Tab-separated table of N, CA, C and O in Angstrom:
chain	number	residue	atom	x	y	z
Y	166	MET	N	-39.942	-60.525	-78.226
Y	166	MET	CA	-39.685	-61.330	-76.685
Y	166	MET	C	-39.120	-62.179	-75.922
Y	166	MET	O	-38.723	-62.617	-77.419
Y	167	MET	N	-37.965	-62.307	-75.090
Y	167	MET	CA	-37.208	-62.378	-75.003
Y	167	MET	C	-37.183	-63.931	-74.100
Y	167	MET	O	-38.246	-63.933	-73.184
Y	168	GLN	N	-36.501	-64.650	-74.695
Y	168	GLN	CA	-36.684	-65.860	-74.274
Y	168	GLN	C	-35.778	-65.877	-73.074
Y	168	GLN	O	-34.851	-65.814	-72.979
Y	169	ASP	N	-36.438	-67.427	-72.121
Y	169	ASP	CA	-35.257	-67.294	-71.050
Y	169	ASP	C	-34.434	-68.236	-71.278
Y	169	ASP	O	-35.070	-68.992	-71.720
Y	170	ASN	N	-33.380	-68.377	-71.029
Y	170	ASN	CA	-32.225	-69.407	-71.126
Y	170	ASN	C	-31.587	-69.440	-69.226
Y	170	ASN	O	-30.750	-69.290	-69.295
Y	171	ILE	N	-32.546	-71.036	-68.553
Y	171	ILE	CA	-32.350	-70.682	-67.137
Y	171	ILE	C	-31.838	-71.757	-66.969
Y	171	ILE	O	-31.330	-72.568	-67.668
Y	172	ARG	N	-30.276	-71.230	-66.899
Y	172	ARG	CA	-29.622	-72.850	-66.411
Y	172	ARG	C	-28.742	-72.417	-64.931
Y	172	ARG	O	-28.376	-71.622	-64.530
Y	173	LEU	N	-28.315	-73.584	-65.014
Y	173	LEU	CA	-26.912	-74.282	-62.978
Y	173	LEU	C	-25.671	-73.780	-63.803
Y	173	LEU	O	-25.874	-74.433	-65.105
Y	174	ARG	N	-24.868	-72.872	-63.379
Y	174	ARG	CA	-23.647	-73.162	-64.041
Y	174	ARG	C	-22.835	-73.098	-62.319
Y	174	ARG	O	-22.709	-72.791	-61.307
Y	175	THR	N	-21.476	-73.779	-62.308
Y	175	THR	CA	-20.652	-73.283	-61.158
Y	175	THR	C	-20.496	-72.536	-60.460
Y	175	THR	O	-20.638	-71.614	-61.118
Y	176	TYR	N	-20.501	-72.423	-59.216
Y	176	TYR	CA	-20.193	-71.265	-58.256
Y	176	TYR	C	-18.617	-71.247	-58.141
Y	176	TYR	O	-17.570	-71.861	-58.430
Y	177	GLU	N	-17.774	-69.470	-58.986
Y	177	GLU	CA	-16.987	-69.630	-59.406
Y	177	GLU	C	-16.505	-68.075	-58.609
Y	177	GLU	O	-17.518	-67.827	-57.853
Y	178	LYS	N	-15.264	-68.319	-58.339
Y	178	LYS	CA	-14.793	-66.711	-56.981
Y	178	LYS	C	-15.494	-65.549	-57.658
Y	178	LYS	O	-15.694	-64.622	-57.603
Y	179	GLU	N	-15.328	-65.330	-59.127
Y	179	GLU	CA	-15.816	-63.899	-59.629
Y	179	GLU	C	-16.932	-63.908	-58.516
Y	179	GLU	O	-17.856	-62.802	-59.473
Y	180	ASP	N	-18.004	-64.955	-58.930
Y	180	ASP	CA	-20.078	-64.984	-58.726
Y	180	ASP	C	-19.784	-63.880	-56.953
Y	180	ASP	O	-20.613	-63.609	-56.373
Y	181	ASN	N	-18.628	-64.393	-55.990
Y	181	ASN	CA	-18.410	-63.422	-54.664
Y	181	ASN	C	-19.285	-62.302	-54.742
Y	181	ASN	O	-20.045	-61.704	-53.534
Y	182	ALA	N	-19.234	-61.484	-55.339
Y	182	ALA	CA	-19.951	-59.910	-55.511
Y	182	ALA	C	-21.624	-60.447	-55.966
Y	182	ALA	O	-21.518	-58.805	-54.553
Y	183	PHE	N	-21.739	-60.906	-56.642
Y	183	PHE	CA	-23.221	-61.091	-56.544
Y	183	PHE	C	-23.662	-61.388	-55.096
Y	183	PHE	O	-24.873	-61.346	-54.436
Y	184	ILE	N	-23.146	-63.497	-54.472
Y	184	ILE	CA	-23.228	-63.544	-53.516
Y	184	ILE	C	-23.563	-62.213	-52.483
Y	184	ILE	O	-24.290	-62.508	-51.419
Y	185	HIS	N	-22.360	-61.694	-52.412
Y	185	HIS	CA	-22.419	-60.889	-51.493
Y	185	HIS	C	-24.130	-59.421	-51.210
Y	185	HIS	O	-24.160	-59.403	-50.380
Y	186	GLU	N	-23.621	-59.498	-52.453
Y	186	GLU	CA	-25.268	-58.624	-52.481
Y	186	GLU	C	-26.253	-59.506	-52.017
Y	186	GLU	O	-26.995	-58.689	-51.078
Y	187	LEU	N	-26.478	-60.465	-52.359
Y	187	LEU	CA	-27.888	-61.681	-51.592
Y	187	LEU	C	-27.525	-61.414	-50.318
Y	187	LEU	O	-28.793	-61.830	-49.726
Y	188	VAL	N	-26.586	-62.514	-49.825
Y	188	VAL	CA	-25.873	-62.356	-48.700
Y	188	VAL	C	-26.636	-60.808	-47.450
Y	188	VAL	O	-26.295	-61.404	-45.552
Y	189	ASN	N	-26.294	-59.869	-47.932
Y	189	ASN	CA	-26.788	-58.741	-47.090
Y	189	ASN	C	-27.683	-58.371	-47.784
Y	189	ASN	O	-28.214	-56.945	-47.165
Y	190	ASN	N	-28.559	-59.184	-48.135
Y	190	ASN	CA	-29.680	-58.344	-48.526
Y	190	ASN	C	-30.567	-58.985	-46.755
Y	190	ASN	O	-31.239	-60.166	-47.337
Y	191	HIS	N	-31.481	-57.804	-45.965
Y	191	HIS	CA	-32.281	-58.122	-45.003
Y	191	HIS	C	-33.747	-59.150	-45.603
Y	191	HIS	O	-33.844	-60.474	-45.198
Y	192	ASP	N	-34.330	-58.624	-46.922
Y	192	ASP	CA	-35.453	-59.610	-47.289
Y	192	ASP	C	-34.888	-60.557	-47.860
Y	192	ASP	O	-35.823	-62.077	-47.648
Y	193	ILE	N	-33.964	-61.343	-48.378
Y	193	ILE	CA	-33.949	-62.859	-48.945
Y	193	ILE	C	-33.057	-63.150	-47.300
Y	193	ILE	O	-33.313	-64.631	-47.149
Y	194	MET	N	-32.686	-62.421	-46.672
Y	194	MET	CA	-31.677	-63.447	-45.858
Y	194	MET	C	-32.537	-64.011	-44.554
Y	194	MET	O	-32.734	-64.548	-43.333
Y	195	ALA	N	-33.849	-63.134	-44.421
Y	195	ALA	CA	-34.952	-63.330	-43.336
Y	195	ALA	C	-35.752	-64.621	-44.148
Y	195	ALA	O	-35.540	-65.462	-42.762
Y	196	TYR	N	-35.647	-65.010	-45.158
Y	196	TYR	CA	-35.977	-66.565	-45.122
Y	196	TYR	C	-35.123	-67.508	-44.144
Y	196	TYR	O	-35.532	-68.502	-44.199
Y	197	TRP	N	-33.876	-67.148	-43.946
Y	197	TRP	CA	-33.114	-68.045	-43.621
Y	197	TRP	C	-32.968	-67.399	-41.955
Y	197	TRP	O	-32.227	-68.268	-41.310
Y	198	PHE	N	-33.116	-66.619	-41.462
Y	198	PHE	CA	-32.982	-66.331	-40.278
Y	198	PHE	C	-31.998	-66.118	-39.590
Y	198	PHE	O	-30.981	-66.366	-38.515
Y	199	VAL	N	-31.062	-65.184	-40.867
Y	199	VAL	CA	-29.838	-64.913	-40.920
Y	199	VAL	C	-29.841	-63.519	-40.968
Y	199	VAL	O	-30.120	-62.920	-41.286
Y	200	GLU	N	-28.816	-62.885	-39.763
Y	200	GLU	CA	-28.601	-61.445	-39.612
Y	200	GLU	C	-27.774	-60.932	-41.423
Y	200	GLU	O	-26.855	-62.289	-41.797
Y	201	PRO	N	-28.430	-60.312	-42.076
Y	201	PRO	CA	-27.817	-59.613	-43.139
Y	201	PRO	C	-26.748	-59.060	-42.931
Y	201	PRO	O	-26.242	-58.326	-43.756
Y	202	TYR	N	-25.706	-59.684	-42.809
Y	202	TYR	CA	-24.145	-59.094	-42.410
Y	202	TYR	C	-23.114	-60.617	-42.571
Y	202	TYR	O	-22.895	-61.078	-42.155
Y	203	LEU	N	-21.808	-60.053	-43.854
Y	203	LEU	CA	-21.283	-60.720	-44.253
Y	203	LEU	C	-20.095	-59.989	-45.530
Y	203	LEU	O	-20.212	-59.187	-46.177
Y	204	SER	N	-18.535	-60.082	-44.011
Y	204	SER	CA	-18.361	-59.106	-45.001
Y	204	SER	C	-17.584	-59.792	-46.085
Y	204	SER	O	-17.578	-60.995	-46.627
Y	205	LYS	N	-16.583	-59.170	-46.848
Y	205	LYS	CA	-15.908	-59.836	-48.374
Y	205	LYS	C	-15.619	-60.654	-47.806
Y	205	LYS	O	-14.386	-61.781	-48.274
Y	206	THR	N	-13.994	-60.596	-46.842
Y	206	THR	CA	-13.297	-61.628	-46.223
Y	206	THR	C	-14.266	-62.551	-46.333
Y	206	THR	O	-13.246	-63.286	-46.277
Y	207	ALA	N	-15.427	-62.580	-44.847
Y	207	ALA	CA	-15.423	-63.577	-44.735
Y	207	ALA	C	-16.181	-64.333	-45.952
Y	207	ALA	O	-15.913	-65.527	-45.784
Y	208	MET	N	-16.514	-63.797	-47.329
Y	208	MET	CA	-16.822	-64.682	-48.018
Y	208	MET	C	-16.411	-65.539	-49.132
Y	208	MET	O	-16.400	-66.487	-49.413
Y	209	GLU	N	-14.532	-64.665	-48.681
Y	209	GLU	CA	-13.619	-65.082	-49.552
Y	209	GLU	C	-13.331	-66.472	-48.738
Y	209	GLU	O	-12.522	-67.695	-49.588
Y	210	LYS	N	-13.592	-66.336	-47.272
Y	210	LYS	CA	-12.665	-67.418	-46.777
Y	210	LYS	C	-14.075	-68.857	-46.383
Y	210	LYS	O	-13.657	-69.730	-47.030
Y	211	GLN	N	-14.814	-68.639	-46.810
Y	211	GLN	CA	-15.897	-69.269	-47.214
Y	211	GLN	C	-16.353	-70.112	-48.330
Y	211	GLN	O	-16.699	-71.541	-48.559
Y	212	PHE	N	-16.038	-69.480	-49.467
Y	212	PHE	CA	-15.514	-70.016	-50.597
Y	212	PHE	C	-14.614	-70.748	-51.060
Y	212	PHE	O	-14.540	-71.818	-51.087
Y	213	GLU	N	-13.697	-70.306	-50.482
Y	213	GLU	CA	-12.124	-71.441	-50.118
Y	213	GLU	C	-12.732	-72.750	-49.179
Y	213	GLU	O	-12.242	-73.690	-49.863
Y	214	LYS	N	-13.578	-72.185	-48.541
Y	214	LYS	CA	-13.552	-73.610	-47.820
Y	214	LYS	C	-14.769	-74.652	-47.845
Y	214	LYS	O	-14.428	-75.611	-48.274
Y	215	GLU	N	-15.504	-73.814	-48.920
Y	215	GLU	CA	-16.403	-74.820	-49.516
Y	215	GLU	C	-16.176	-75.283	-50.802
Y	215	GLU	O	-16.823	-77.106	-50.948
Y	216	TRP	N	-14.593	-75.050	-51.605
Y	216	TRP	CA	-14.732	-75.087	-52.813
Y	216	TRP	C	-14.500	-76.794	-52.703
Y	216	TRP	O	-13.791	-77.307	-53.346
Y	217	ASN	N	-12.945	-76.594	-51.628
Y	217	ASN	CA	-12.537	-77.857	-50.707
Y	217	ASN	C	-13.628	-79.417	-50.424
Y	217	ASN	O	-12.681	-79.835	-49.547
Y	218	ASP	N	-14.489	-78.589	-50.157
Y	218	ASP	CA	-15.116	-79.610	-49.560
Y	218	ASP	C	-16.161	-80.463	-49.849
Y	218	ASP	O	-16.769	-80.220	-51.189
Y	219	PRO	N	-15.644	-81.748	-50.074
Y	219	PRO	CA	-16.750	-82.193	-51.450
Y	219	PRO	C	-17.817	-83.032	-50.838
Y	219	PRO	O	-18.744	-83.264	-51.929
Y	220	THR	N	-18.363	-82.245	-49.797
Y	220	THR	CA	-19.529	-82.625	-49.046
Y	220	THR	C	-20.508	-81.611	-49.708
Y	220	THR	O	-22.030	-81.679	-49.343
Y	221	VAL	N	-19.880	-80.551	-50.177
Y	221	VAL	CA	-20.838	-79.156	-51.034
Y	221	VAL	C	-20.485	-78.908	-52.362
Y	221	VAL	O	-19.303	-79.016	-52.724
Y	222	ARG	N	-21.897	-78.909	-53.187
Y	222	ARG	CA	-21.747	-78.064	-54.280
Y	222	ARG	C	-22.427	-77.013	-54.354
Y	222	ARG	O	-23.606	-76.857	-54.161
Y	223	SER	N	-22.013	-76.352	-55.316
Y	223	SER	CA	-22.498	-75.125	-55.521
Y	223	SER	C	-22.934	-73.905	-56.611
Y	223	SER	O	-22.289	-74.324	-57.125
Y	224	PHE	N	-24.022	-73.729	-57.395
Y	224	PHE	CA	-24.431	-73.583	-58.591
Y	224	PHE	C	-25.090	-71.780	-58.345
Y	224	PHE	O	-25.377	-71.797	-57.635
Y	225	ILE	N	-24.561	-71.343	-59.609
Y	225	ILE	CA	-25.686	-69.925	-59.487
Y	225	ILE	C	-26.105	-70.243	-60.717
Y	225	ILE	O	-26.348	-71.137	-61.582
Y	226	LEU	N	-27.770	-69.557	-60.358
Y	226	LEU	CA	-28.976	-69.959	-61.298
Y	226	LEU	C	-28.357	-68.914	-61.921
Y	226	LEU	O	-28.801	-67.770	-61.648
Y	227	THR	N	-28.253	-68.488	-63.479
Y	227	THR	CA	-28.323	-67.911	-64.252
Y	227	THR	C	-29.863	-67.789	-65.513
Y	227	THR	O	-30.646	-69.172	-65.557
Y	228	ASN	N	-30.132	-66.806	-66.233
Y	228	ASN	CA	-30.534	-66.666	-67.193
Y	228	ASN	C	-29.876	-65.868	-68.039
Y	228	ASN	O	-30.012	-64.572	-67.683
Y	229	GLY	N	-29.199	-66.283	-68.805
Y	229	GLY	CA	-28.202	-66.069	-69.720
Y	229	GLY	C	-27.316	-65.944	-68.934
Y	229	GLY	O	-26.932	-66.686	-68.307
Y	230	ASP	N	-26.653	-64.840	-68.892
Y	230	ASP	CA	-25.043	-64.293	-68.343
Y	230	ASP	C	-25.466	-63.572	-67.304
Y	230	ASP	O	-25.272	-63.108	-66.265
Y	231	GLU	N	-27.151	-63.317	-67.082
Y	231	GLU	CA	-27.452	-62.245	-66.035
Y	231	GLU	C	-27.619	-63.885	-64.111
Y	231	GLU	O	-28.253	-65.013	-64.391
Y	232	PRO	N	-26.965	-63.643	-63.588
Y	232	PRO	CA	-26.845	-64.193	-62.468
Y	232	PRO	C	-28.413	-63.907	-61.388
Y	232	PRO	O	-29.329	-62.481	-61.029
Y	233	LEU	N	-29.130	-65.525	-61.028
Y	233	LEU	CA	-30.661	-64.999	-60.200
Y	233	LEU	C	-30.486	-65.613	-59.000
Y	233	LEU	O	-31.194	-65.023	-57.990
Y	234	GLY	N	-29.718	-66.602	-58.875
Y	234	GLY	CA	-29.557	-66.809	-57.926
Y	234	GLY	C	-28.484	-67.913	-57.265
Y	234	GLY	O	-27.863	-68.467	-57.691
Y	235	LEU	N	-28.269	-68.185	-56.136
Y	235	LEU	CA	-27.340	-69.831	-55.225
Y	235	LEU	C	-28.608	-70.980	-55.380
Y	235	LEU	O	-29.668	-71.142	-54.684
Y	236	VAL	N	-28.013	-71.998	-55.714
Y	236	VAL	CA	-28.296	-73.313	-55.460
Y	236	VAL	C	-27.037	-73.996	-54.597
Y	236	VAL	O	-26.838	-73.688	-55.086
Y	237	GLN	N	-27.225	-74.516	-53.614
Y	237	GLN	CA	-26.889	-75.367	-53.162
Y	237	GLN	C	-27.012	-76.527	-52.655
Y	237	GLN	O	-28.530	-77.202	-51.923
Y	238	LEU	N	-26.357	-77.664	-52.900
Y	238	LEU	CA	-26.511	-79.107	-51.818
Y	238	LEU	C	-25.393	-78.922	-50.598
Y	238	LEU	O	-24.140	-78.848	-51.117
Y	239	PHE	N	-25.826	-79.833	-49.349
Y	239	PHE	CA	-24.962	-79.862	-48.609
Y	239	PHE	C	-24.894	-81.133	-48.167
Y	239	PHE	O	-25.582	-82.081	-47.908
Y	240	ASP	N	-23.943	-81.632	-47.470
Y	240	ASP	CA	-24.256	-82.686	-46.635
Y	240	ASP	C	-24.057	-84.629	-48.048
Y	240	ASP	O	-24.740	-85.342	-47.792
Y	241	ILE	N	-22.983	-84.028	-48.529
Y	241	ILE	CA	-23.360	-85.027	-49.495
Y	241	ILE	C	-22.554	-86.079	-49.235
Y	241	ILE	O	-21.350	-86.285	-49.094
Y	242	HIS	N	-23.191	-87.848	-48.721
Y	242	HIS	CA	-22.540	-88.199	-49.109
Y	242	HIS	C	-22.101	-89.387	-50.168
Y	242	HIS	O	-22.955	-89.848	-51.452
């Protein structure tokens, strides 16, 4: 039996491919009421914008090395 090793780690630029898959998945984006399309170029721009924004923190939820999802905090004061 494999033990779960669930943790949060910092969202890095290398995670954009994983996030791109998530935000272009219709089933996932239906929960956000957002159309499931976002170009890789737009992802890069959004990453750079949020990376330098002190009011946003982004994390990747993982099980071992496998990415499972995205956790974000917004409007941090």
